[in-house]
mmCIF file of C-alpha atoms in Angstrom:
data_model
loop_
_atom_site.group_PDB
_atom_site.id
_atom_site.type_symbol
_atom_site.label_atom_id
_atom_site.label_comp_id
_atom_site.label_asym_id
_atom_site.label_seq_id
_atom_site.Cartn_x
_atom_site.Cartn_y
_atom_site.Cartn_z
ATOM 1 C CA UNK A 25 119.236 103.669 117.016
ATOM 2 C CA UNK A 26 121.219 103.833 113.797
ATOM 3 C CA UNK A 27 121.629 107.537 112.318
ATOM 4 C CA UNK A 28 120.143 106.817 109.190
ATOM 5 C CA UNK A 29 116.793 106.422 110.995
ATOM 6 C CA UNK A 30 116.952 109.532 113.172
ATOM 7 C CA UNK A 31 116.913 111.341 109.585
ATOM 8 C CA UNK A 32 113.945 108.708 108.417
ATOM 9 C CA UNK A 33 112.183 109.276 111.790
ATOM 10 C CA UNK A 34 109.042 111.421 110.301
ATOM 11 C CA UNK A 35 108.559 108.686 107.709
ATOM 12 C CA UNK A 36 108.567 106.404 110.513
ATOM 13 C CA UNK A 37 105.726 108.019 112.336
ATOM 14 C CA UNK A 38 104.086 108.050 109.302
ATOM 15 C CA UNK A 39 104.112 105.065 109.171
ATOM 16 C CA UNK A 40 106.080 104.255 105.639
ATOM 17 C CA UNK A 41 107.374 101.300 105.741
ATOM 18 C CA UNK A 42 111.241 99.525 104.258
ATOM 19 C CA UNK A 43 110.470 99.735 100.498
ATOM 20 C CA UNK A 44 109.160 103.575 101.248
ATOM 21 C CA UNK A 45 112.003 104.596 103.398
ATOM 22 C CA UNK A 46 114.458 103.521 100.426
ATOM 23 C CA UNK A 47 112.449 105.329 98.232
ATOM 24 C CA UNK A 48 112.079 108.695 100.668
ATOM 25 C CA UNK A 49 116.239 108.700 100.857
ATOM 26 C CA UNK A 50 116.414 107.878 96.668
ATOM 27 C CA UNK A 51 113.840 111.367 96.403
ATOM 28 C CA UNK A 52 116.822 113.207 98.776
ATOM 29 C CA UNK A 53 119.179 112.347 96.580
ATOM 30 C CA UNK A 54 117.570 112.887 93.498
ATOM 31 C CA UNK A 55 115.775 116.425 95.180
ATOM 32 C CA UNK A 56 112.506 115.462 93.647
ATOM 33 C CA UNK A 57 108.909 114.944 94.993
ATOM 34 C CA UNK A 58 106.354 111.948 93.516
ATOM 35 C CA UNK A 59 103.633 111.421 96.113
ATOM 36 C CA UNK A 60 102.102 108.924 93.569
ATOM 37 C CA UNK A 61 105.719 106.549 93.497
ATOM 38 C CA UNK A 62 105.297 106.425 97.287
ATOM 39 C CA UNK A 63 102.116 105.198 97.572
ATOM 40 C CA UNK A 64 103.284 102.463 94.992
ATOM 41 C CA UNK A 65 105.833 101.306 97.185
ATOM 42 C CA UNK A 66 103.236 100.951 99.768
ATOM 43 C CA UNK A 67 102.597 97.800 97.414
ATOM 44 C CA UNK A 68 105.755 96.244 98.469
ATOM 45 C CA UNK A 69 105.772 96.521 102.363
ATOM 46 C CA UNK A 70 105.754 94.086 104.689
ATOM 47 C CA UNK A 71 106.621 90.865 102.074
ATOM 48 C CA UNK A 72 103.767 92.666 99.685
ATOM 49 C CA UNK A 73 100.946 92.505 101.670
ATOM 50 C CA UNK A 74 102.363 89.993 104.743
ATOM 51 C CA UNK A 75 101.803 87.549 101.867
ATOM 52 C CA UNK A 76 105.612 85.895 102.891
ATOM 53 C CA UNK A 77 106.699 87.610 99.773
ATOM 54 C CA UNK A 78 110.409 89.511 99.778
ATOM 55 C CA UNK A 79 111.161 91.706 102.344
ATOM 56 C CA UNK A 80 110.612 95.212 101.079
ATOM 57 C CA UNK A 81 114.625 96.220 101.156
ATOM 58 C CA UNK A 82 114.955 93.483 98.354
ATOM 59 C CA UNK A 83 111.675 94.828 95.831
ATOM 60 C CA UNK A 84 112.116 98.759 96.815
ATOM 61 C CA UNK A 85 115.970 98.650 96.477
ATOM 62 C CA UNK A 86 115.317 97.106 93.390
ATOM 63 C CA UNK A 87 112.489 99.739 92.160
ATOM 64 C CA UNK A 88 114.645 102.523 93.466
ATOM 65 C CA UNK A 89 117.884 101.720 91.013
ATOM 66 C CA UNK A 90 115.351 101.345 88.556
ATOM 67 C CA UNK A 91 113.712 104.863 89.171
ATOM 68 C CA UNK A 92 117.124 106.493 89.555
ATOM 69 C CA UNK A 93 118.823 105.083 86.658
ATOM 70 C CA UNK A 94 115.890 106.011 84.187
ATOM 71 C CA UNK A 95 115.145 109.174 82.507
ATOM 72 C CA UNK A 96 112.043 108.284 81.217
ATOM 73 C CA UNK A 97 109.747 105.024 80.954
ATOM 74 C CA UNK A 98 111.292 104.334 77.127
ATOM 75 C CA UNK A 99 114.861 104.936 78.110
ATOM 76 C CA UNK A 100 115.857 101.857 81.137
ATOM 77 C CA UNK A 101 119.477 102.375 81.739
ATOM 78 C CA UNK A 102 121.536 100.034 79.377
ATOM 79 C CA UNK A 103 123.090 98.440 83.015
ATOM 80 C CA UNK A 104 119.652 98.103 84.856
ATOM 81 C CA UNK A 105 119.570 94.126 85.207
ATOM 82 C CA UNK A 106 123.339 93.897 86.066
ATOM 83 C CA UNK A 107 122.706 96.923 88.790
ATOM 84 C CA UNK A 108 119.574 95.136 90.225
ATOM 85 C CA UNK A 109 121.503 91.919 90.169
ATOM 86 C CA UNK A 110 124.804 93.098 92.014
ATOM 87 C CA UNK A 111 121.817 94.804 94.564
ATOM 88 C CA UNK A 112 119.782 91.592 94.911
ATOM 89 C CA UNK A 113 123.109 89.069 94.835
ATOM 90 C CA UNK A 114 124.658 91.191 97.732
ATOM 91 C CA UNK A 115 121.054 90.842 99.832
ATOM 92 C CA UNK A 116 120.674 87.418 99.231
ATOM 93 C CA UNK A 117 124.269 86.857 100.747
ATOM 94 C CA UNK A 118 123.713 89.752 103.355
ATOM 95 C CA UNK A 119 120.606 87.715 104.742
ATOM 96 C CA UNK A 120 121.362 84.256 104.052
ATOM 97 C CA UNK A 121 122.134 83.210 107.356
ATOM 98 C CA UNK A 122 118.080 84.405 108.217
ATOM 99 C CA UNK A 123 117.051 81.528 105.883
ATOM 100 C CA UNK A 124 115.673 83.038 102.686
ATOM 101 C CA UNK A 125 114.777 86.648 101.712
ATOM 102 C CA UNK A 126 111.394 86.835 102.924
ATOM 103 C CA UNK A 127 110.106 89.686 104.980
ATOM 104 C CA UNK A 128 109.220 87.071 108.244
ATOM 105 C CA UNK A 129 112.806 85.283 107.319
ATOM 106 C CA UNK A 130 114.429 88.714 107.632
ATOM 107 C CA UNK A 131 112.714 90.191 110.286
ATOM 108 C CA UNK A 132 112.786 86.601 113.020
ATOM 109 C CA UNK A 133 116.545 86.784 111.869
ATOM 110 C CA UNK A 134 117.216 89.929 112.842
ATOM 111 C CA UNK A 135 115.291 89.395 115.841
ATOM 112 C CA UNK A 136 117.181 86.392 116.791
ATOM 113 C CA UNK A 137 120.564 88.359 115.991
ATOM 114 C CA UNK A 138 119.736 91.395 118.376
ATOM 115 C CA UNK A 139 118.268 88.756 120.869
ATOM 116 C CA UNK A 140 114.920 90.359 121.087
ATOM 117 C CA UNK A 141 111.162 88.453 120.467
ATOM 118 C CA UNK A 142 109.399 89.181 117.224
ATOM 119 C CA UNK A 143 106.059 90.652 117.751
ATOM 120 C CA UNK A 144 103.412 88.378 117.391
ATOM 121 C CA UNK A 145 101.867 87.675 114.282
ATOM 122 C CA UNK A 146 103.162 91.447 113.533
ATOM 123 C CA UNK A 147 105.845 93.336 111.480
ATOM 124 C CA UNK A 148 108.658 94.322 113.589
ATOM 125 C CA UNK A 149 109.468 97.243 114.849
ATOM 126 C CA UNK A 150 111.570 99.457 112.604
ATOM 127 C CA UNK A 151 114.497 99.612 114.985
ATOM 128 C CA UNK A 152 114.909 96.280 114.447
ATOM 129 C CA UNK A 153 115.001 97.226 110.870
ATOM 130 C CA UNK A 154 117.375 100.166 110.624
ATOM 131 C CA UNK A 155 121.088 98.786 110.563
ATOM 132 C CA UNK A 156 120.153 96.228 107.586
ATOM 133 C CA UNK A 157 118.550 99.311 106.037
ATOM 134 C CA UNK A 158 121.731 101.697 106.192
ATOM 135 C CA UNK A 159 123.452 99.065 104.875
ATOM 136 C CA UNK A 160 120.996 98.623 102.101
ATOM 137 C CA UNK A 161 121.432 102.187 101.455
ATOM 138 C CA UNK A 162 124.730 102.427 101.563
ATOM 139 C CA UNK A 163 124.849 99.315 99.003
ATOM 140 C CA UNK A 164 122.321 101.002 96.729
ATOM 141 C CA UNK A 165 124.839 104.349 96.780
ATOM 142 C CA UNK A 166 127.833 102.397 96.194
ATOM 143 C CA UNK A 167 126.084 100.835 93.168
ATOM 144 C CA UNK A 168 124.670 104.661 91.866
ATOM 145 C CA UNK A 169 128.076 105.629 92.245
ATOM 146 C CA UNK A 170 130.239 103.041 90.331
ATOM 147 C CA UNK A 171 127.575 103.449 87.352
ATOM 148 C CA UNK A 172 127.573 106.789 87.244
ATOM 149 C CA UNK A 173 124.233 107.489 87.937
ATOM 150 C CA UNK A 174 124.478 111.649 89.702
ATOM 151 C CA UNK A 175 122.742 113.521 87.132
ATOM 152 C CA UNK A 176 120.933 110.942 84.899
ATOM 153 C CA UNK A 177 117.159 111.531 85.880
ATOM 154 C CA UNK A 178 117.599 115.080 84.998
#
């Protein structure tokens, strides 16, 4: 099991789900609480809904650069679109070989690559998960980094 998750393993139990467990790491970094932005997130698991919508480390890693680059709702970062598009552009080529970006695409992908069945008709199981998540994370820190972002929420 990747590190990452051993530190994400109460969220896990909870039951949160990619898009959350972005947003639980973002709230570590940024030492702040907001109950209400993690049930929002909730909007975004599973392909939104297991409609065959994006996988939820595409939409949350995209709504967490947006939460940690803003200080307020009237003041976006100047750089938001070309963050979320260096995030987005890197996933799309991270997860191209799993045919598109949706959340089944993703998931059978990574299934197929650790050799393991896909539960049927279900989400998988967040091991499954985990490495393409640390590396999401470590993309999305890379990208908070090299726009300064440390400090601006406060």
């Amino acid at each position: 099991m990747n590190a990452l998750l051993l530190d994400l393993l109460p969220y896990v139990r909870k039951g949160y789900c990619c898009s959350q467990l972005l947003l639980a790491l973002a709230r570590q970094l940024d030492d702040t609480e907001d109950p209400g932005l993690m049930c929002a997130m909730r909007g975004l698991c599973h392909g939104i809904g297991q409609s065959g919508g994006p996988c939820g480390l595409l939409t949350g890693g995209a709504a967490v650069l947006g939460w940690l680059s803003s200080k307020n709702e009237e003041e976006p970062h100047p750089m938001i679109d070309a963050m979320t598009n260096e995030y987005a552009t890197w996933f799309m080529e991270r997860v191209s070989a799993y045919g598109g970006t949706g959340c089944e695409s993703v998931s059978a992908g990574l299934a197929a690559a650790a050799g393991e069945p896909l539960p049927e008709g279900g989400m998988p199981p967040m091991e499954l998960c985990g490495d393409l998540l640390a590396e999401c994370w470590e993309k999305l820190l890379d990208i908070y980094e090299s726009y300064e972002l440390d400090g601006v929420r406060n």
